[in-house]
Structure formats: structure tokens, C-alpha cells
Amino acid sequence: MRRPPKAPLSTDRSEGESMAISALTFLAEDAGRIERFLSITGLRPGALREAAAGPGFLRGVLEYLVGNEPLLVEFAAEAGLDPGEIVRALERLEGPRPLREP
């Protein structure tokens, strides 16, 4: 079921984390999606909750989605988002990029 479009996300890190939690929920709603995610990440189903509390996990969820365009588009459509918003949420979780020296 497609949800109505949401307002664009702010640049706040917590918004990126919220997006990643929504993405993890999206993955968990379908056995095939979550099994593939677990297989690629090497996580066991019983360890998912513990791993989710670890640093970088939420960023990894968004990296996984962004790295799989059909899945990214499917999540974006279901969440009523533009795929670019998900990419920007990932950037929020990655933090600022280091400045390049001249």
C-alpha cells in the first residue's frame, strides 16, 4: 500500500536514524527481504536486535538499500518518499565529509 508523500526531511541526524529504522522495518516485513539482508550482512536473526544497537548499524541499513536500486525504489514508494531523500538520509548518518587538501 502506497503511503501519501511526506514533507522533505530536515538535515538533522535523528531524521536519518528515523529513516533507517523505517527501512529496517520495511525489510523485516518481508521474509525474503530480511533473509537477504541478514545473509549479506552475515547477521543471525537472533543477533539482529543487538546489532541494531551498535554504532554504524543504521547507516549500514541505508547503505544496503542505496546499493540495491530496485529495493530502494520499492521502499521509497511504500514510504511515500523520493529515493533521493533516502540517499540524503544516508549522508546524514555518514557525517560531514573531510575537506580535501588543495
PDB file of N, CA, C and O in Angstrom, residues 13-93:
ATOM      1  N   ARG A  13      20.540  14.639  12.012  1.00  0.00           N
ATOM      2  CA  ARG A  13      20.979  13.241  12.079  1.00  0.00           C
ATOM      3  C   ARG A  13      19.862  12.320  12.572  1.00  0.00           C
ATOM      4  O   ARG A  13      19.713  11.212  12.086  1.00  0.00           O
ATOM      5  N   SER A  14      19.065  12.799  13.515  1.00  0.00           N
ATOM      6  CA  SER A  14      17.997  11.949  14.041  1.00  0.00           C
ATOM      7  C   SER A  14      16.981  11.591  12.961  1.00  0.00           C
ATOM      8  O   SER A  14      16.385  10.517  13.004  1.00  0.00           O
ATOM      9  N   GLU A  15      16.808  12.466  11.986  1.00  0.00           N
ATOM     10  CA  GLU A  15      15.922  12.149  10.863  1.00  0.00           C
ATOM     11  C   GLU A  15      16.511  11.013  10.030  1.00  0.00           C
ATOM     12  O   GLU A  15      15.785  10.144   9.552  1.00  0.00           O
ATOM     13  N   GLY A  16      17.827  11.003   9.864  1.00  0.00           N
ATOM     14  CA  GLY A  16      18.482   9.905   9.156  1.00  0.00           C
ATOM     15  C   GLY A  16      18.311   8.593   9.902  1.00  0.00           C
ATOM     16  O   GLY A  16      18.057   7.548   9.303  1.00  0.00           O
ATOM     17  N   GLU A  17      18.441   8.654  11.217  1.00  0.00           N
ATOM     18  CA  GLU A  17      18.254   7.449  12.033  1.00  0.00           C
ATOM     19  C   GLU A  17      16.814   6.959  11.940  1.00  0.00           C
ATOM     20  O   GLU A  17      16.569   5.755  11.839  1.00  0.00           O
ATOM     21  N   SER A  18      15.877   7.875  11.964  1.00  0.00           N
ATOM     22  CA  SER A  18      14.457   7.515  11.853  1.00  0.00           C
ATOM     23  C   SER A  18      14.183   6.845  10.507  1.00  0.00           C
ATOM     24  O   SER A  18      13.456   5.848  10.431  1.00  0.00           O
ATOM     25  N   MET A  19      14.771   7.379   9.449  1.00  0.00           N
ATOM     26  CA  MET A  19      14.616   6.800   8.117  1.00  0.00           C
ATOM     27  C   MET A  19      15.183   5.384   8.099  1.00  0.00           C
ATOM     28  O   MET A  19      14.583   4.469   7.542  1.00  0.00           O
ATOM     29  N   ALA A  20      16.335   5.178   8.718  1.00  0.00           N
ATOM     30  CA  ALA A  20      16.962   3.859   8.742  1.00  0.00           C
ATOM     31  C   ALA A  20      16.121   2.862   9.523  1.00  0.00           C
ATOM     32  O   ALA A  20      16.013   1.696   9.134  1.00  0.00           O
ATOM     33  N   ILE A  21      15.505   3.305  10.606  1.00  0.00           N
ATOM     34  CA  ILE A  21      14.621   2.424  11.377  1.00  0.00           C
ATOM     35  C   ILE A  21      13.412   2.036  10.536  1.00  0.00           C
ATOM     36  O   ILE A  21      12.994   0.875  10.522  1.00  0.00           O
ATOM     37  N   SER A  22      12.872   3.000   9.795  1.00  0.00           N
ATOM     38  CA  SER A  22      11.754   2.689   8.891  1.00  0.00           C
ATOM     39  C   SER A  22      12.192   1.697   7.822  1.00  0.00           C
ATOM     40  O   SER A  22      11.440   0.788   7.456  1.00  0.00           O
ATOM     41  N   ALA A  23      13.409   1.870   7.322  1.00  0.00           N
ATOM     42  CA  ALA A  23      13.926   0.963   6.305  1.00  0.00           C
ATOM     43  C   ALA A  23      14.105  -0.444   6.873  1.00  0.00           C
ATOM     44  O   ALA A  23      13.791  -1.436   6.204  1.00  0.00           O
ATOM     45  N   LEU A  24      14.599  -0.548   8.099  1.00  0.00           N
ATOM     46  CA  LEU A  24      14.751  -1.858   8.729  1.00  0.00           C
ATOM     47  C   LEU A  24      13.391  -2.518   8.927  1.00  0.00           C
ATOM     48  O   LEU A  24      13.237  -3.718   8.687  1.00  0.00           O
ATOM     49  N   THR A  25      12.408  -1.740   9.325  1.00  0.00           N
ATOM     50  CA  THR A  25      11.047  -2.273   9.465  1.00  0.00           C
ATOM     51  C   THR A  25      10.539  -2.778   8.125  1.00  0.00           C
ATOM     52  O   THR A  25       9.938  -3.858   8.038  1.00  0.00           O
ATOM     53  N   PHE A  26      10.780  -2.007   7.072  1.00  0.00           N
ATOM     54  CA  PHE A  26      10.400  -2.409   5.719  1.00  0.00           C
ATOM     55  C   PHE A  26      11.045  -3.751   5.361  1.00  0.00           C
ATOM     56  O   PHE A  26      10.386  -4.647   4.834  1.00  0.00           O
ATOM     57  N   LEU A  27      12.318  -3.904   5.653  1.00  0.00           N
ATOM     58  CA  LEU A  27      12.998  -5.169   5.362  1.00  0.00           C
ATOM     59  C   LEU A  27      12.394  -6.314   6.157  1.00  0.00           C
ATOM     60  O   LEU A  27      12.187  -7.406   5.634  1.00  0.00           O
ATOM     61  N   ALA A  28      12.104  -6.053   7.425  1.00  0.00           N
ATOM     62  CA  ALA A  28      11.601  -7.103   8.312  1.00  0.00           C
ATOM     63  C   ALA A  28      10.174  -7.530   7.982  1.00  0.00           C
ATOM     64  O   ALA A  28       9.754  -8.618   8.366  1.00  0.00           O
ATOM     65  N   GLU A  29       9.435  -6.703   7.275  1.00  0.00           N
ATOM     66  CA  GLU A  29       8.042  -7.023   6.931  1.00  0.00           C
ATOM     67  C   GLU A  29       7.923  -8.131   5.887  1.00  0.00           C
ATOM     68  O   GLU A  29       6.843  -8.671   5.684  1.00  0.00           O
ATOM     69  N   ASP A  30       9.018  -8.464   5.246  1.00  0.00           N
ATOM     70  CA  ASP A  30       9.001  -9.492   4.200  1.00  0.00           C
ATOM     71  C   ASP A  30      10.131 -10.485   4.476  1.00  0.00           C
ATOM     72  O   ASP A  30      11.295 -10.088   4.570  1.00  0.00           O
ATOM     73  N   ALA A  31       9.779 -11.747   4.596  1.00  0.00           N
ATOM     74  CA  ALA A  31      10.769 -12.771   4.933  1.00  0.00           C
ATOM     75  C   ALA A  31      11.925 -12.811   3.934  1.00  0.00           C
ATOM     76  O   ALA A  31      13.089 -12.924   4.320  1.00  0.00           O
ATOM     77  N   GLY A  32      11.634 -12.692   2.654  1.00  0.00           N
ATOM     78  CA  GLY A  32      12.687 -12.731   1.644  1.00  0.00           C
ATOM     79  C   GLY A  32      13.636 -11.551   1.753  1.00  0.00           C
ATOM     80  O   GLY A  32      14.854 -11.713   1.628  1.00  0.00           O
ATOM     81  N   ARG A  33      13.073 -10.368   2.009  1.00  0.00           N
ATOM     82  CA  ARG A  33      13.920  -9.173   2.118  1.00  0.00           C
ATOM     83  C   ARG A  33      14.848  -9.268   3.326  1.00  0.00           C
ATOM     84  O   ARG A  33      16.036  -8.987   3.233  1.00  0.00           O
ATOM     85  N   ILE A  34      14.293  -9.664   4.482  1.00  0.00           N
ATOM     86  CA  ILE A  34      15.121  -9.699   5.696  1.00  0.00           C
ATOM     87  C   ILE A  34      16.135 -10.836   5.624  1.00  0.00           C
ATOM     88  O   ILE A  34      17.273 -10.690   6.083  1.00  0.00           O
ATOM     89  N   GLU A  35      15.756 -11.961   5.015  1.00  0.00           N
ATOM     90  CA  GLU A  35      16.703 -13.064   4.881  1.00  0.00           C
ATOM     91  C   GLU A  35      17.883 -12.658   4.008  1.00  0.00           C
ATOM     92  O   GLU A  35      19.034 -12.973   4.323  1.00  0.00           O
ATOM     93  N   ARG A  36      17.623 -11.948   2.927  1.00  0.00           N
ATOM     94  CA  ARG A  36      18.713 -11.493   2.057  1.00  0.00           C
ATOM     95  C   ARG A  36      19.601 -10.491   2.790  1.00  0.00           C
ATOM     96  O   ARG A  36      20.824 -10.558   2.712  1.00  0.00           O
ATOM     97  N   PHE A  37      18.992  -9.562   3.528  1.00  0.00           N
ATOM     98  CA  PHE A  37      19.752  -8.593   4.301  1.00  0.00           C
ATOM     99  C   PHE A  37      20.647  -9.301   5.315  1.00  0.00           C
ATOM    100  O   PHE A  37      21.838  -9.007   5.423  1.00  0.00           O
ATOM    101  N   LEU A  38      20.086 -10.257   6.038  1.00  0.00           N
ATOM    102  CA  LEU A  38      20.868 -11.000   7.030  1.00  0.00           C
ATOM    103  C   LEU A  38      21.990 -11.783   6.370  1.00  0.00           C
ATOM    104  O   LEU A  38      23.121 -11.823   6.877  1.00  0.00           O
ATOM    105  N   SER A  39      21.696 -12.380   5.239  1.00  0.00           N
ATOM    106  CA  SER A  39      22.708 -13.161   4.529  1.00  0.00           C
ATOM    107  C   SER A  39      23.869 -12.286   4.073  1.00  0.00           C
ATOM    108  O   SER A  39      25.042 -12.640   4.250  1.00  0.00           O
ATOM    109  N   ILE A  40      23.561 -11.139   3.520  1.00  0.00           N
ATOM    110  CA  ILE A  40      24.612 -10.252   3.020  1.00  0.00           C
ATOM    111  C   ILE A  40      25.421  -9.650   4.157  1.00  0.00           C
ATOM    112  O   ILE A  40      26.634  -9.497   4.053  1.00  0.00           O
ATOM    113  N   THR A  41      24.760  -9.320   5.260  1.00  0.00           N
ATOM    114  CA  THR A  41      25.466  -8.706   6.384  1.00  0.00           C
ATOM    115  C   THR A  41      26.159  -9.726   7.274  1.00  0.00           C
ATOM    116  O   THR A  41      27.008  -9.353   8.082  1.00  0.00           O
ATOM    117  N   GLY A  42      25.768 -10.989   7.159  1.00  0.00           N
ATOM    118  CA  GLY A  42      26.364 -12.015   7.995  1.00  0.00           C
ATOM    119  C   GLY A  42      25.741 -12.097   9.385  1.00  0.00           C
ATOM    120  O   GLY A  42      26.259 -12.803  10.255  1.00  0.00           O
ATOM    121  N   LEU A  43      24.653 -11.383   9.586  1.00  0.00           N
ATOM    122  CA  LEU A  43      23.978 -11.409  10.890  1.00  0.00           C
ATOM    123  C   LEU A  43      23.078 -12.637  11.008  1.00  0.00           C
ATOM    124  O   LEU A  43      22.531 -13.118  10.017  1.00  0.00           O
ATOM    125  N   ARG A  44      22.919 -13.101  12.219  1.00  0.00           N
ATOM    126  CA  ARG A  44      21.952 -14.156  12.518  1.00  0.00           C
ATOM    127  C   ARG A  44      20.667 -13.485  12.979  1.00  0.00           C
ATOM    128  O   ARG A  44      20.714 -12.413  13.603  1.00  0.00           O
ATOM    129  N   PRO A  45      19.516 -14.084  12.711  1.00  0.00           N
ATOM    130  CA  PRO A  45      18.255 -13.455  13.132  1.00  0.00           C
ATOM    131  C   PRO A  45      18.231 -13.108  14.618  1.00  0.00           C
ATOM    132  O   PRO A  45      17.770 -12.038  15.002  1.00  0.00           O
ATOM    133  N   GLY A  46      18.761 -13.965  15.465  1.00  0.00           N
ATOM    134  CA  GLY A  46      18.758 -13.704  16.898  1.00  0.00           C
ATOM    135  C   GLY A  46      19.676 -12.577  17.326  1.00  0.00           C
ATOM    136  O   GLY A  46      19.539 -12.024  18.409  1.00  0.00           O
ATOM    137  N   ALA A  47      20.618 -12.225  16.470  1.00  0.00           N
ATOM    138  CA  ALA A  47      21.582 -11.173  16.805  1.00  0.00           C
ATOM    139  C   ALA A  47      21.187  -9.813  16.244  1.00  0.00           C
ATOM    140  O   ALA A  47      21.871  -8.826  16.485  1.00  0.00           O
ATOM    141  N   LEU A  48      20.078  -9.762  15.533  1.00  0.00           N
ATOM    142  CA  LEU A  48      19.681  -8.519  14.870  1.00  0.00           C
ATOM    143  C   LEU A  48      19.418  -7.395  15.860  1.00  0.00           C
ATOM    144  O   LEU A  48      19.892  -6.272  15.678  1.00  0.00           O
ATOM    145  N   ARG A  49      18.708  -7.685  16.918  1.00  0.00           N
ATOM    146  CA  ARG A  49      18.382  -6.638  17.902  1.00  0.00           C
ATOM    147  C   ARG A  49      19.659  -6.079  18.539  1.00  0.00           C
ATOM    148  O   ARG A  49      19.809  -4.871  18.691  1.00  0.00           O
ATOM    149  N   GLU A  50      20.575  -6.946  18.894  1.00  0.00           N
ATOM    150  CA  GLU A  50      21.837  -6.494  19.490  1.00  0.00           C
ATOM    151  C   GLU A  50      22.652  -5.679  18.480  1.00  0.00           C
ATOM    152  O   GLU A  50      23.210  -4.637  18.809  1.00  0.00           O
ATOM    153  N   ALA A  51      22.712  -6.167  17.250  1.00  0.00           N
ATOM    154  CA  ALA A  51      23.465  -5.453  16.216  1.00  0.00           C
ATOM    155  C   ALA A  51      22.863  -4.081  15.951  1.00  0.00           C
ATOM    156  O   ALA A  51      23.594  -3.116  15.703  1.00  0.00           O
ATOM    157  N   ALA A  52      21.543  -3.983  16.009  1.00  0.00           N
ATOM    158  CA  ALA A  52      20.863  -2.716  15.731  1.00  0.00           C
ATOM    159  C   ALA A  52      21.264  -1.620  16.715  1.00  0.00           C
ATOM    160  O   ALA A  52      21.189  -0.436  16.398  1.00  0.00           O
ATOM    161  N   ALA A  53      21.706  -2.006  17.900  1.00  0.00           N
ATOM    162  CA  ALA A  53      22.121  -1.023  18.908  1.00  0.00           C
ATOM    163  C   ALA A  53      23.568  -0.576  18.695  1.00  0.00           C
ATOM    164  O   ALA A  53      24.011   0.393  19.309  1.00  0.00           O
ATOM    165  N   GLY A  54      24.278  -1.249  17.817  1.00  0.00           N
ATOM    166  CA  GLY A  54      25.686  -0.935  17.604  1.00  0.00           C
ATOM    167  C   GLY A  54      25.902   0.288  16.733  1.00  0.00           C
ATOM    168  O   GLY A  54      25.042   0.661  15.934  1.00  0.00           O
ATOM    169  N   PRO A  55      27.059   0.899  16.883  1.00  0.00           N
ATOM    170  CA  PRO A  55      27.372   2.076  16.071  1.00  0.00           C
ATOM    171  C   PRO A  55      27.493   1.689  14.593  1.00  0.00           C
ATOM    172  O   PRO A  55      28.052   0.650  14.261  1.00  0.00           O
ATOM    173  N   GLY A  56      26.939   2.475  13.745  1.00  0.00           N
ATOM    174  CA  GLY A  56      27.043   2.242  12.317  1.00  0.00           C
ATOM    175  C   GLY A  56      25.997   1.320  11.733  1.00  0.00           C
ATOM    176  O   GLY A  56      25.890   1.200  10.516  1.00  0.00           O
ATOM    177  N   PHE A  57      25.217   0.645  12.575  1.00  0.00           N
ATOM    178  CA  PHE A  57      24.241  -0.304  12.040  1.00  0.00           C
ATOM    179  C   PHE A  57      23.198   0.389  11.180  1.00  0.00           C
ATOM    180  O   PHE A  57      22.891  -0.068  10.076  1.00  0.00           O
ATOM    181  N   LEU A  58      22.639   1.482  11.680  1.00  0.00           N
ATOM    182  CA  LEU A  58      21.583   2.164  10.931  1.00  0.00           C
ATOM    183  C   LEU A  58      22.117   2.697   9.601  1.00  0.00           C
ATOM    184  O   LEU A  58      21.440   2.625   8.579  1.00  0.00           O
ATOM    185  N   ARG A  59      23.333   3.192   9.624  1.00  0.00           N
ATOM    186  CA  ARG A  59      23.965   3.628   8.370  1.00  0.00           C
ATOM    187  C   ARG A  59      24.060   2.446   7.410  1.00  0.00           C
ATOM    188  O   ARG A  59      23.796   2.571   6.223  1.00  0.00           O
ATOM    189  N   GLY A  60      24.421   1.281   7.944  1.00  0.00           N
ATOM    190  CA  GLY A  60      24.533   0.081   7.116  1.00  0.00           C
ATOM    191  C   GLY A  60      23.219  -0.324   6.484  1.00  0.00           C
ATOM    192  O   GLY A  60      23.194  -0.820   5.347  1.00  0.00           O
ATOM    193  N   VAL A  61      22.117  -0.127   7.199  1.00  0.00           N
ATOM    194  CA  VAL A  61      20.799  -0.440   6.636  1.00  0.00           C
ATOM    195  C   VAL A  61      20.547   0.428   5.408  1.00  0.00           C
ATOM    196  O   VAL A  61      20.114  -0.064   4.356  1.00  0.00           O
ATOM    197  N   LEU A  62      20.810   1.725   5.531  1.00  0.00           N
ATOM    198  CA  LEU A  62      20.590   2.622   4.399  1.00  0.00           C
ATOM    199  C   LEU A  62      21.584   2.353   3.271  1.00  0.00           C
ATOM    200  O   LEU A  62      21.225   2.421   2.094  1.00  0.00           O
ATOM    201  N   GLU A  63      22.816   2.007   3.617  1.00  0.00           N
ATOM    202  CA  GLU A  63      23.794   1.647   2.581  1.00  0.00           C
ATOM    203  C   GLU A  63      23.306   0.437   1.792  1.00  0.00           C
ATOM    204  O   GLU A  63      23.443   0.375   0.568  1.00  0.00           O
ATOM    205  N   TYR A  64      22.736  -0.510   2.498  1.00  0.00           N
ATOM    206  CA  TYR A  64      22.197  -1.709   1.852  1.00  0.00           C
ATOM    207  C   TYR A  64      21.093  -1.329   0.868  1.00  0.00           C
ATOM    208  O   TYR A  64      21.077  -1.800  -0.274  1.00  0.00           O
ATOM    209  N   LEU A  65      20.179  -0.473   1.291  1.00  0.00           N
ATOM    210  CA  LEU A  65      19.085  -0.052   0.402  1.00  0.00           C
ATOM    211  C   LEU A  65      19.611   0.726  -0.798  1.00  0.00           C
ATOM    212  O   LEU A  65      19.200   0.478  -1.927  1.00  0.00           O
ATOM    213  N   VAL A  66      20.484   1.674  -0.542  1.00  0.00           N
ATOM    214  CA  VAL A  66      21.012   2.513  -1.621  1.00  0.00           C
ATOM    215  C   VAL A  66      21.802   1.673  -2.620  1.00  0.00           C
ATOM    216  O   VAL A  66      21.818   1.962  -3.814  1.00  0.00           O
ATOM    217  N   GLY A  67      22.411   0.606  -2.164  1.00  0.00           N
ATOM    218  CA  GLY A  67      23.174  -0.276  -3.033  1.00  0.00           C
ATOM    219  C   GLY A  67      22.327  -1.236  -3.849  1.00  0.00           C
ATOM    220  O   GLY A  67      22.845  -1.971  -4.686  1.00  0.00           O
ATOM    221  N   ASN A  68      21.016  -1.238  -3.628  1.00  0.00           N
ATOM    222  CA  ASN A  68      20.104  -2.134  -4.340  1.00  0.00           C
ATOM    223  C   ASN A  68      18.961  -1.270  -4.880  1.00  0.00           C
ATOM    224  O   ASN A  68      17.959  -1.071  -4.212  1.00  0.00           O
ATOM    225  N   GLU A  69      19.144  -0.749  -6.094  1.00  0.00           N
ATOM    226  CA  GLU A  69      18.190   0.224  -6.634  1.00  0.00           C
ATOM    227  C   GLU A  69      16.737  -0.260  -6.652  1.00  0.00           C
ATOM    228  O   GLU A  69      15.848   0.499  -6.246  1.00  0.00           O
ATOM    229  N   PRO A  70      16.435  -1.489  -7.096  1.00  0.00           N
ATOM    230  CA  PRO A  70      15.031  -1.908  -7.076  1.00  0.00           C
ATOM    231  C   PRO A  70      14.433  -1.888  -5.656  1.00  0.00           C
ATOM    232  O   PRO A  70      13.291  -1.478  -5.457  1.00  0.00           O
ATOM    233  N   LEU A  71      15.229  -2.305  -4.680  1.00  0.00           N
ATOM    234  CA  LEU A  71      14.762  -2.301  -3.296  1.00  0.00           C
ATOM    235  C   LEU A  71      14.613  -0.867  -2.789  1.00  0.00           C
ATOM    236  O   LEU A  71      13.646  -0.541  -2.090  1.00  0.00           O
ATOM    237  N   LEU A  72      15.547  -0.003  -3.155  1.00  0.00           N
ATOM    238  CA  LEU A  72      15.481   1.408  -2.790  1.00  0.00           C
ATOM    239  C   LEU A  72      14.199   2.030  -3.330  1.00  0.00           C
ATOM    240  O   LEU A  72      13.467   2.716  -2.597  1.00  0.00           O
ATOM    241  N   VAL A  73      13.909   1.789  -4.593  1.00  0.00           N
ATOM    242  CA  VAL A  73      12.706   2.353  -5.219  1.00  0.00           C
ATOM    243  C   VAL A  73      11.445   1.790  -4.561  1.00  0.00           C
ATOM    244  O   VAL A  73      10.485   2.525  -4.311  1.00  0.00           O
ATOM    245  N   GLU A  74      11.459   0.513  -4.241  1.00  0.00           N
ATOM    246  CA  GLU A  74      10.302  -0.113  -3.587  1.00  0.00           C
ATOM    247  C   GLU A  74      10.063   0.497  -2.207  1.00  0.00           C
ATOM    248  O   GLU A  74       8.936   0.842  -1.851  1.00  0.00           O
ATOM    249  N   PHE A  75      11.127   0.640  -1.427  1.00  0.00           N
ATOM    250  CA  PHE A  75      10.987   1.256  -0.100  1.00  0.00           C
ATOM    251  C   PHE A  75      10.499   2.693  -0.220  1.00  0.00           C
ATOM    252  O   PHE A  75       9.606   3.119   0.494  1.00  0.00           O
ATOM    253  N   ALA A  76      11.104   3.447  -1.132  1.00  0.00           N
ATOM    254  CA  ALA A  76      10.724   4.846  -1.309  1.00  0.00           C
ATOM    255  C   ALA A  76       9.245   4.965  -1.668  1.00  0.00           C
ATOM    256  O   ALA A  76       8.527   5.803  -1.100  1.00  0.00           O
ATOM    257  N   ALA A  77       8.779   4.133  -2.578  1.00  0.00           N
ATOM    258  CA  ALA A  77       7.370   4.179  -2.988  1.00  0.00           C
ATOM    259  C   ALA A  77       6.456   3.846  -1.815  1.00  0.00           C
ATOM    260  O   ALA A  77       5.454   4.529  -1.583  1.00  0.00           O
ATOM    261  N   GLU A  78       6.814   2.815  -1.058  1.00  0.00           N
ATOM    262  CA  GLU A  78       5.978   2.413   0.077  1.00  0.00           C
ATOM    263  C   GLU A  78       5.963   3.486   1.164  1.00  0.00           C
ATOM    264  O   GLU A  78       4.951   3.707   1.815  1.00  0.00           O
ATOM    265  N   ALA A  79       7.090   4.156   1.355  1.00  0.00           N
ATOM    266  CA  ALA A  79       7.195   5.178   2.391  1.00  0.00           C
ATOM    267  C   ALA A  79       6.718   6.554   1.915  1.00  0.00           C
ATOM    268  O   ALA A  79       6.658   7.496   2.701  1.00  0.00           O
ATOM    269  N   GLY A  80       6.402   6.669   0.619  1.00  0.00           N
ATOM    270  CA  GLY A  80       5.968   7.947   0.085  1.00  0.00           C
ATOM    271  C   GLY A  80       7.096   8.960   0.013  1.00  0.00           C
ATOM    272  O   GLY A  80       6.896  10.146   0.232  1.00  0.00           O
ATOM    273  N   LEU A  81       8.296   8.471  -0.293  1.00  0.00           N
ATOM    274  CA  LEU A  81       9.490   9.318  -0.340  1.00  0.00           C
ATOM    275  C   LEU A  81      10.103   9.293  -1.726  1.00  0.00           C
ATOM    276  O   LEU A  81       9.889   8.359  -2.496  1.00  0.00           O
ATOM    277  N   ASP A  82      10.899  10.295  -2.000  1.00  0.00           N
ATOM    278  CA  ASP A  82      11.737  10.295  -3.190  1.00  0.00           C
ATOM    279  C   ASP A  82      12.996   9.513  -2.835  1.00  0.00           C
ATOM    280  O   ASP A  82      13.534   9.694  -1.738  1.00  0.00           O
ATOM    281  N   PRO A  83      13.492   8.642  -3.712  1.00  0.00           N
ATOM    282  CA  PRO A  83      14.721   7.907  -3.396  1.00  0.00           C
ATOM    283  C   PRO A  83      15.886   8.813  -3.004  1.00  0.00           C
ATOM    284  O   PRO A  83      16.723   8.432  -2.188  1.00  0.00           O
ATOM    285  N   GLY A  84      15.936  10.010  -3.548  1.00  0.00           N
ATOM    286  CA  GLY A  84      16.994  10.947  -3.194  1.00  0.00           C
ATOM    287  C   GLY A  84      16.971  11.318  -1.722  1.00  0.00           C
ATOM    288  O   GLY A  84      18.024  11.603  -1.126  1.00  0.00           O
ATOM    289  N   GLU A  85      15.795  11.319  -1.120  1.00  0.00           N
ATOM    290  CA  GLU A  85      15.706  11.612   0.309  1.00  0.00           C
ATOM    291  C   GLU A  85      16.406  10.530   1.127  1.00  0.00           C
ATOM    292  O   GLU A  85      17.002  10.815   2.163  1.00  0.00           O
ATOM    293  N   ILE A  86      16.335   9.306   0.657  1.00  0.00           N
ATOM    294  CA  ILE A  86      16.980   8.201   1.358  1.00  0.00           C
ATOM    295  C   ILE A  86      18.496   8.331   1.234  1.00  0.00           C
ATOM    296  O   ILE A  86      19.229   8.120   2.206  1.00  0.00           O
ATOM    297  N   VAL A  87      18.962   8.718   0.063  1.00  0.00           N
ATOM    298  CA  VAL A  87      20.390   8.950  -0.132  1.00  0.00           C
ATOM    299  C   VAL A  87      20.856  10.075   0.790  1.00  0.00           C
ATOM    300  O   VAL A  87      21.908   9.978   1.438  1.00  0.00           O
ATOM    301  N   ARG A  88      20.072  11.142   0.903  1.00  0.00           N
ATOM    302  CA  ARG A  88      20.442  12.246   1.793  1.00  0.00           C
ATOM    303  C   ARG A  88      20.424  11.802   3.254  1.00  0.00           C
ATOM    304  O   ARG A  88      21.266  12.236   4.046  1.00  0.00           O
ATOM    305  N   ALA A  89      19.494  10.920   3.620  1.00  0.00           N
ATOM    306  CA  ALA A  89      19.465  10.398   4.992  1.00  0.00           C
ATOM    307  C   ALA A  89      20.737   9.610   5.275  1.00  0.00           C
ATOM    308  O   ALA A  89      21.312   9.717   6.363  1.00  0.00           O
ATOM    309  N   LEU A  90      21.194   8.844   4.304  1.00  0.00           N
ATOM    310  CA  LEU A  90      22.456   8.111   4.458  1.00  0.00           C
ATOM    311  C   LEU A  90      23.609   9.083   4.658  1.00  0.00           C
ATOM    312  O   LEU A  90      24.444   8.887   5.539  1.00  0.00           O
ATOM    313  N   GLU A  91      23.622  10.152   3.898  1.00  0.00           N
ATOM    314  CA  GLU A  91      24.678  11.147   4.053  1.00  0.00           C
ATOM    315  C   GLU A  91      24.658  11.763   5.448  1.00  0.00           C
ATOM    316  O   GLU A  91      25.710  12.045   6.018  1.00  0.00           O
ATOM    317  N   ARG A  92      23.471  11.958   6.019  1.00  0.00           N
ATOM    318  CA  ARG A  92      23.373  12.495   7.377  1.00  0.00           C
ATOM    319  C   ARG A  92      24.015  11.555   8.379  1.00  0.00           C
ATOM    320  O   ARG A  92      24.641  11.994   9.343  1.00  0.00           O
ATOM    321  N   LEU A  93      23.854  10.270   8.153  1.00  0.00           N
ATOM    322  CA  LEU A  93      24.416   9.291   9.085  1.00  0.00           C
ATOM    323  C   LEU A  93      25.916   9.110   8.871  1.00  0.00           C
ATOM    324  O   LEU A  93      26.620   8.695   9.790  1.00  0.00           O
TER     325      LEU A  93
END
